[in-house]
Amino acid sequence: MKKRLSFAIAVLFSSAALSTPWLAADDAQLRHALQVLSNAGVTVTPSENFPLMWHQIHRQLLRVDVNDLSETELAAYDRLFNAANFARDGYTGGKLTLQNDTGYPQGFAQVERAKAHLELTREFQSEHYAARLVTNFRHDAVGALGGEGDTFSLEGTYLAARAGQWAVSLEQLPLWWSPSMTNDGLNTVSATPLQKVRLSGGGDSGVGRWDIQAFAGQSEDKLESINDRENGYGFRVALAPSEHWQYAVQWTRSDLVESKDSYAVSARVSLPAQLSAYGYLRREVYDDRSLDNNARVLGADYSFSAYGFMSKVFVERFSSDNVDYNAVGLSAFSGDGRGIDIRLSDNERKRGSVEAYYPFAGGRARIGLNAWKNPQDDNEFSAALSWEIRWQ
């Protein structure tokens, strides 16, 4: 009972993904929990399409016998189950982030782009409709397509209607269409989520569980040098034929000065003992064919529990016609909101980050330290501090 209560408390310290119709692309802990259950065959769901609809996860969790789960699987189950229940109601929340530099490259669930950022959130839920209003005030921010300054935006806002296995939304939510921890698979230019219309759905079929997403949208800001916005489009179909593997195919298009179409296929294979391997292949086709590019990702991750922490180690290799790099990471989170997330990569900017999480003043605090090389090959460092709170 004590273990269950600790995991219920952890839900209060998770990201804003928890109270939406979807498991969103801004919570590395919930993504890890879903991967743990997928690796074990507890759930059979495409787990690399974000946002991912909650209903197809929750229905499977209701059928699980927790007595059959290992310690690692039970930690993942409790985290996901409580998060799915929490998603039925709206919430009010706030988050304040301060950092001294905005130049650090971003990965999954690393989205800060300003030296000071205040985020205020109010979400509403009903049986068939959901809405979230997020107001963002940023000081000394890096814009969606370049430029800096003080900005106001509604990034994270959505209005959604749900019917059965399907949902349609007007939104500015981040997408992540890739098994990688460093590359989102979208291949769009904008650094912030597009303002878009998105259709999403998922369910069962004779060949496995499926997830479909499609979107059409436009960047929030104009690219200063050309005074124009990016138009983006995409379609992704993912399938999990069994508990041992899943795959997806997708197409995205970016229209700006130079338009490009990207075609990709990805796969994730679950191996024994919470070990999994994944891969991603992408072909980029430009209007100017001399710019065409091929990209590949190969990676593996391993999950385990130790000293009350659910932990994950990953390693991956990204290569393309233009750049190659390796990335490794370690994360560990406990049921009471404590955690650490370490990531390193050896691309041209040779970056590294360490983030620590701890419950504080009724919310959750994060302290982050980052180091990287700038384009002039100089060493740069940044420190970040954030605090988040929410209530229902």
Coordinates of C-alpha atoms in Angstrom, one line a residue:
M1 CA 0.0 0.0 0.0
K2 CA 2.8 2.4 0.9
K3 CA 4.4 1.7 -2.5
R4 CA 1.2 2.5 -4.3
L5 CA 0.8 5.8 -2.4
S6 CA 4.3 6.9 -3.3
F7 CA 3.6 6.4 -7.0
A8 CA 0.3 8.2 -6.7
I9 CA 2.1 11.2 -5.2
A10 CA 4.6 11.1 -8.1
V11 CA 1.8 11.9 -10.5
L12 CA 1.5 15.3 -9.0
F13 CA 5.1 16.0 -10.0
S14 CA 4.9 14.9 -13.6
S15 CA 4.7 17.2 -16.6
A16 CA 1.7 18.9 -18.2
A17 CA 1.2 15.8 -20.3
L18 CA -0.9 14.2 -17.6
S19 CA -4.2 16.1 -18.0
T20 CA -4.6 16.0 -21.8
P21 CA -6.4 13.4 -24.0
W22 CA -2.9 12.3 -25.0
L23 CA 0.4 11.2 -23.4
A24 CA 2.3 14.2 -24.7
A25 CA 5.8 14.7 -26.0
D26 CA 7.1 16.5 -23.0
D27 CA 7.5 13.8 -20.3
A28 CA 10.5 11.5 -20.5
Q29 CA 9.4 9.6 -17.4
L30 CA 6.0 8.5 -18.8
R31 CA 7.6 7.7 -22.2
H32 CA 10.1 5.4 -20.3
A33 CA 7.2 3.8 -18.3
L34 CA 5.4 3.0 -21.5
Q35 CA 8.5 1.5 -23.1
V36 CA 9.1 -0.7 -20.0
L37 CA 5.6 -2.2 -20.3
S38 CA 5.9 -2.6 -24.0
N39 CA 9.3 -4.4 -23.6
A40 CA 7.7 -6.8 -21.2
G41 CA 4.6 -7.4 -23.3
V42 CA 2.3 -6.0 -20.7
T43 CA 1.0 -3.5 -23.2
V44 CA 0.9 -3.9 -27.0
T45 CA 0.8 -0.3 -28.2
P46 CA 2.9 1.8 -30.6
S47 CA 5.0 3.7 -28.2
E48 CA 6.9 6.2 -30.4
N49 CA 4.1 8.4 -31.7
F50 CA 3.7 11.5 -29.5
P51 CA 1.2 12.7 -28.5
L52 CA -0.3 9.2 -28.0
M53 CA -3.9 8.8 -27.1
W54 CA -4.5 7.7 -23.5
H55 CA -7.5 5.5 -24.1
Q56 CA -5.6 2.7 -25.9
I57 CA -3.1 2.6 -23.0
H58 CA -5.7 2.8 -20.2
R59 CA -7.8 0.0 -21.5
Q60 CA -4.8 -2.4 -21.5
L61 CA -3.7 -1.3 -18.1
L62 CA -7.2 -2.2 -16.7
R63 CA -6.6 -5.9 -17.7
V64 CA -3.2 -6.3 -16.1
D65 CA -2.7 -8.5 -13.0
V66 CA -0.2 -6.6 -11.0
N67 CA 0.8 -9.7 -9.1
D68 CA 2.5 -10.9 -12.3
L69 CA 4.7 -7.8 -12.7
S70 CA 8.4 -7.4 -11.7
E71 CA 9.6 -4.5 -9.6
T72 CA 10.5 -2.4 -12.7
E73 CA 7.2 -3.3 -14.4
L74 CA 5.2 -2.4 -11.3
A75 CA 6.8 1.0 -11.1
A76 CA 6.0 1.7 -14.7
Y77 CA 2.5 0.4 -14.3
D78 CA 1.7 2.5 -11.3
R79 CA 3.1 5.6 -12.9
L80 CA 1.1 5.2 -16.1
F81 CA -2.1 4.0 -14.4
N82 CA -2.3 7.0 -12.1
A83 CA -1.4 9.4 -14.9
A84 CA -4.2 8.0 -17.0
N85 CA -6.7 8.4 -14.2
F86 CA -5.5 11.9 -13.5
A87 CA -6.0 12.7 -17.2
R88 CA -9.8 12.5 -16.7
D89 CA -10.0 15.9 -15.0
G90 CA -8.7 19.4 -15.7
Y91 CA -6.1 21.2 -13.7
T92 CA -4.6 24.6 -13.0
G93 CA -0.8 25.0 -12.9
G94 CA 2.2 27.3 -13.2
K95 CA 5.8 26.9 -14.0
L96 CA 8.8 29.4 -13.7
T97 CA 12.1 28.7 -15.4
L98 CA 15.3 30.8 -15.2
Q99 CA 18.6 30.1 -17.1
N100 CA 21.6 32.1 -18.1
D101 CA 21.9 31.0 -21.7
T102 CA 19.6 29.7 -24.5
G103 CA 22.1 28.2 -26.8
Y104 CA 22.0 24.6 -25.6
P105 CA 20.6 22.2 -28.2
Q106 CA 17.4 20.4 -27.2
G107 CA 16.3 16.7 -27.0
F108 CA 13.2 14.8 -26.0
A109 CA 11.4 16.7 -23.2
Q110 CA 14.0 19.5 -23.2
V111 CA 12.1 22.5 -24.6
E112 CA 13.3 25.7 -22.8
R113 CA 14.3 28.5 -25.2
A114 CA 14.4 31.7 -23.0
K115 CA 16.4 33.1 -20.2
A116 CA 13.2 33.6 -18.2
H117 CA 9.9 31.7 -18.8
L118 CA 6.6 32.0 -16.9
E119 CA 4.0 29.4 -18.0
L120 CA 0.4 29.5 -16.7
T121 CA -2.0 26.7 -17.5
R122 CA -5.7 26.0 -17.1
E123 CA -7.3 22.9 -18.6
F124 CA -10.9 21.8 -18.9
Q125 CA -12.2 18.2 -19.5
S126 CA -15.5 16.7 -20.4
E127 CA -16.6 13.4 -21.9
H128 CA -16.1 14.4 -25.5
Y129 CA -14.3 17.7 -25.4
A130 CA -11.1 19.0 -23.9
A131 CA -9.3 22.4 -23.9
R132 CA -6.2 23.8 -22.4
L133 CA -5.1 27.4 -22.4
V134 CA -1.4 28.0 -21.8
T135 CA 0.0 31.5 -21.6
N136 CA 3.8 31.8 -22.0
F137 CA 5.7 34.9 -21.1
R138 CA 9.4 34.7 -22.2
H139 CA 12.2 37.1 -21.7
D140 CA 15.2 37.1 -24.0
A141 CA 13.7 34.2 -26.0
V142 CA 14.9 32.5 -29.1
G143 CA 12.1 32.7 -31.7
A144 CA 10.6 29.8 -33.6
L145 CA 12.6 30.6 -36.8
G146 CA 15.3 32.9 -35.4
G147 CA 15.5 36.2 -33.6
E148 CA 15.4 37.0 -29.9
G149 CA 13.4 39.2 -27.6
D150 CA 10.5 39.3 -25.1
T151 CA 7.6 37.2 -26.3
F152 CA 4.1 36.1 -25.5
S153 CA 2.7 32.9 -26.9
L154 CA 0.0 30.3 -26.5
E155 CA 2.4 27.3 -27.1
G156 CA 0.9 24.2 -25.4
T157 CA -2.7 25.4 -26.0
Y158 CA -5.3 23.1 -27.6
L159 CA -9.0 22.6 -28.3
A160 CA -10.0 19.0 -28.9
A161 CA -13.1 16.9 -29.7
R162 CA -13.1 13.2 -29.1
A163 CA -15.3 10.5 -30.5
G164 CA -14.5 6.8 -29.9
Q165 CA -11.0 6.0 -31.1
W166 CA -10.5 9.4 -32.8
A167 CA -9.8 13.0 -31.8
V168 CA -9.4 16.2 -33.8
S169 CA -7.7 19.2 -32.4
L170 CA -6.6 22.8 -33.0
E171 CA -3.3 23.0 -31.1
Q172 CA 0.2 24.1 -30.7
L173 CA 1.5 21.0 -29.1
P174 CA 4.9 19.4 -29.7
L175 CA 5.1 16.2 -31.8
W176 CA 7.8 13.5 -31.6
W177 CA 7.6 10.9 -34.4
S178 CA 10.8 8.9 -33.8
P179 CA 12.2 6.2 -31.4
S180 CA 15.3 8.5 -31.0
M181 CA 15.9 10.5 -27.8
T182 CA 17.7 13.2 -29.8
N183 CA 15.8 13.6 -33.1
D184 CA 12.1 14.1 -33.4
G185 CA 11.7 12.7 -36.9
L186 CA 9.7 15.7 -38.1
N187 CA 12.4 17.4 -40.1
T188 CA 10.7 20.8 -39.9
V189 CA 12.5 24.1 -39.5
S190 CA 10.6 25.7 -36.7
A191 CA 12.1 25.3 -33.2
T192 CA 8.6 25.7 -31.6
P193 CA 5.6 23.6 -32.3
L194 CA 3.5 24.5 -35.4
Q195 CA 0.1 26.0 -34.9
K196 CA -1.9 23.2 -36.6
V197 CA -5.0 21.0 -37.1
R198 CA -4.2 17.4 -36.1
L199 CA -6.2 14.2 -36.5
S200 CA -5.3 11.3 -34.2
G201 CA -6.7 7.8 -33.6
G202 CA -5.7 4.4 -32.4
G203 CA -7.2 1.0 -31.7
D204 CA -7.1 -2.7 -32.5
S205 CA -7.1 -4.5 -35.9
G206 CA -6.5 -8.0 -37.2
V207 CA -2.8 -7.2 -37.7
G208 CA -2.2 -5.5 -34.3
R209 CA -2.7 -2.3 -32.5
W210 CA -2.5 0.8 -34.6
D211 CA -2.0 4.6 -34.2
I212 CA -2.5 7.2 -36.9
Q213 CA -1.7 10.9 -36.9
A214 CA -2.0 13.6 -39.5
F215 CA -1.5 17.3 -39.3
A216 CA -1.4 20.6 -41.3
G217 CA -0.1 23.8 -39.8
Q218 CA 2.0 26.9 -39.9
S219 CA 4.9 28.3 -37.7
E220 CA 4.1 30.8 -35.0
D221 CA 6.6 33.3 -36.2
K222 CA 8.1 34.5 -39.4
L223 CA 11.7 33.8 -40.4
E224 CA 13.2 37.2 -40.1
S225 CA 15.5 37.1 -43.2
I226 CA 12.7 36.3 -45.6
N227 CA 9.6 37.6 -43.7
D228 CA 7.7 34.3 -44.2
R229 CA 6.3 31.5 -42.2
E230 CA 6.9 27.8 -42.5
N231 CA 4.0 25.6 -43.6
G232 CA 4.2 22.0 -42.4
Y233 CA 2.3 18.8 -43.2
G234 CA 2.6 15.2 -42.0
F235 CA 1.1 11.7 -41.8
R236 CA 2.3 8.8 -39.7
V237 CA 0.9 5.2 -39.4
A238 CA 2.3 3.0 -36.6
L239 CA 1.5 -0.6 -35.9
A240 CA 2.4 -3.0 -33.1
P241 CA 1.7 -6.6 -34.4
S242 CA 2.9 -8.2 -31.2
E243 CA 4.5 -7.5 -27.9
H244 CA 7.9 -8.0 -29.4
W245 CA 8.1 -5.3 -32.1
Q246 CA 6.5 -2.3 -33.6
Y247 CA 7.1 -0.2 -36.7
A248 CA 5.9 3.0 -38.4
V249 CA 6.0 4.8 -41.7
Q250 CA 5.6 8.5 -42.2
W251 CA 5.7 11.5 -44.5
T252 CA 6.3 15.1 -43.6
R253 CA 6.6 18.2 -45.8
S254 CA 8.1 21.6 -45.0
D255 CA 7.4 24.6 -47.2
L256 CA 9.6 27.7 -46.8
V257 CA 12.1 29.1 -49.2
E258 CA 13.2 25.6 -50.1
S259 CA 10.5 23.0 -49.9
K260 CA 11.3 19.4 -48.9
D261 CA 9.5 16.1 -48.5
S262 CA 10.7 13.5 -45.9
Y263 CA 9.9 9.8 -46.1
A264 CA 10.8 7.7 -43.1
V265 CA 10.4 4.2 -41.6
S266 CA 11.2 3.2 -38.0
A267 CA 11.1 0.1 -35.9
R268 CA 11.5 -0.9 -32.3
V269 CA 12.2 -4.5 -31.2
S270 CA 11.8 -5.8 -27.6
L271 CA 14.5 -8.2 -26.4
P272 CA 14.6 -10.2 -23.1
A273 CA 15.4 -8.7 -19.8
Q274 CA 14.1 -5.1 -20.5
L275 CA 16.6 -4.6 -23.4
S276 CA 15.3 -3.2 -26.7
A277 CA 16.8 -2.0 -30.0
Y278 CA 15.5 0.6 -32.4
G279 CA 16.2 2.1 -35.8
Y280 CA 15.1 4.9 -38.1
L281 CA 15.7 5.6 -41.8
R282 CA 14.8 8.9 -43.5
R283 CA 15.0 10.2 -47.1
E284 CA 14.8 13.9 -47.6
V285 CA 13.9 15.2 -51.1
Y286 CA 14.3 18.9 -51.8
D287 CA 13.0 21.0 -54.7
D288 CA 16.7 21.5 -55.4
R289 CA 17.7 17.9 -55.7
S290 CA 21.4 18.6 -55.0
L291 CA 20.3 19.1 -51.4
D292 CA 18.8 15.7 -51.0
N293 CA 19.8 13.9 -47.8
N294 CA 19.6 10.5 -46.1
A295 CA 19.6 10.0 -42.3
R296 CA 19.8 7.0 -40.1
V297 CA 19.4 6.3 -36.3
L298 CA 20.4 3.0 -34.6
G299 CA 20.0 2.7 -30.8
A300 CA 19.4 0.5 -27.8
D301 CA 18.1 1.0 -24.3
Y302 CA 18.0 -1.0 -21.1
S303 CA 15.6 -0.5 -18.1
F304 CA 16.1 -1.6 -14.5
S305 CA 15.1 -0.8 -10.9
A306 CA 17.6 -0.1 -8.1
Y307 CA 17.4 1.5 -4.7
G308 CA 13.8 2.6 -5.3
F309 CA 14.5 4.3 -8.7
M310 CA 13.2 3.2 -12.1
S311 CA 16.2 3.7 -14.4
K312 CA 17.1 3.7 -18.1
V313 CA 20.3 3.7 -20.0
F314 CA 20.3 4.4 -23.8
V315 CA 22.9 4.7 -26.5
E316 CA 22.3 5.7 -30.1
R317 CA 24.1 6.6 -33.3
F318 CA 22.8 9.2 -35.7
S319 CA 24.3 9.5 -39.2
S320 CA 23.4 11.4 -42.3
D321 CA 25.0 12.8 -45.5
N322 CA 25.8 15.9 -43.5
V323 CA 26.5 15.0 -39.9
D324 CA 27.3 12.0 -37.6
Y325 CA 27.2 11.8 -33.8
N326 CA 26.7 9.4 -30.9
A327 CA 24.5 10.0 -27.9
V328 CA 24.2 8.3 -24.5
G329 CA 22.0 8.9 -21.5
L330 CA 21.1 7.7 -18.0
S331 CA 17.9 8.6 -16.2
A332 CA 16.6 7.5 -12.8
F333 CA 13.4 8.6 -11.0
S334 CA 11.8 7.6 -7.7
G335 CA 8.1 7.4 -6.7
D336 CA 8.3 10.6 -4.6
G337 CA 9.4 12.9 -7.4
R338 CA 13.2 12.8 -7.1
G339 CA 15.2 12.0 -10.2
I340 CA 18.2 12.7 -12.4
D341 CA 18.6 12.8 -16.2
I342 CA 22.1 12.8 -17.8
R343 CA 22.7 13.1 -21.5
L344 CA 25.9 13.3 -23.6
S345 CA 26.6 13.5 -27.3
D346 CA 29.7 14.0 -29.5
N347 CA 28.2 16.0 -32.5
E348 CA 30.0 19.1 -33.7
R349 CA 28.8 20.9 -30.5
K350 CA 29.9 18.1 -28.1
R351 CA 27.1 18.7 -25.6
G352 CA 26.3 17.4 -22.2
S353 CA 23.6 18.0 -19.6
V354 CA 22.7 17.0 -16.1
E355 CA 19.2 17.6 -14.6
A356 CA 18.2 16.9 -11.0
Y357 CA 14.6 16.9 -9.8
Y358 CA 13.2 17.2 -6.3
P359 CA 9.9 17.9 -4.6
F360 CA 9.8 21.5 -3.2
A361 CA 7.2 23.8 -1.7
G362 CA 4.2 21.7 -2.8
G363 CA 5.6 21.4 -6.4
R364 CA 8.6 20.1 -8.1
A365 CA 12.0 21.8 -8.7
R366 CA 14.6 21.2 -11.4
I367 CA 18.2 22.2 -11.5
G368 CA 20.1 21.7 -14.8
L369 CA 23.7 22.2 -15.8
N370 CA 24.7 22.2 -19.5
A371 CA 27.9 22.4 -21.4
W372 CA 28.6 22.6 -25.2
K373 CA 30.8 24.0 -27.9
N374 CA 29.5 26.9 -30.0
P375 CA 30.1 27.3 -33.8
Q376 CA 33.4 29.0 -33.0
D377 CA 34.6 25.9 -31.0
D378 CA 34.5 27.8 -27.7
N379 CA 33.3 26.1 -24.6
E380 CA 30.0 27.4 -23.2
F381 CA 28.0 26.6 -20.0
S382 CA 24.6 27.3 -18.7
A383 CA 22.6 26.7 -15.5
A384 CA 18.8 26.4 -15.3
L385 CA 16.4 26.4 -12.4
S386 CA 12.7 25.7 -12.6
W387 CA 9.8 25.2 -10.3
E388 CA 6.3 23.8 -11.2
I389 CA 3.1 23.4 -9.3
R390 CA -0.4 22.3 -10.2
W391 CA -3.7 21.5 -8.5
Q392 CA -7.2 20.2 -9.5

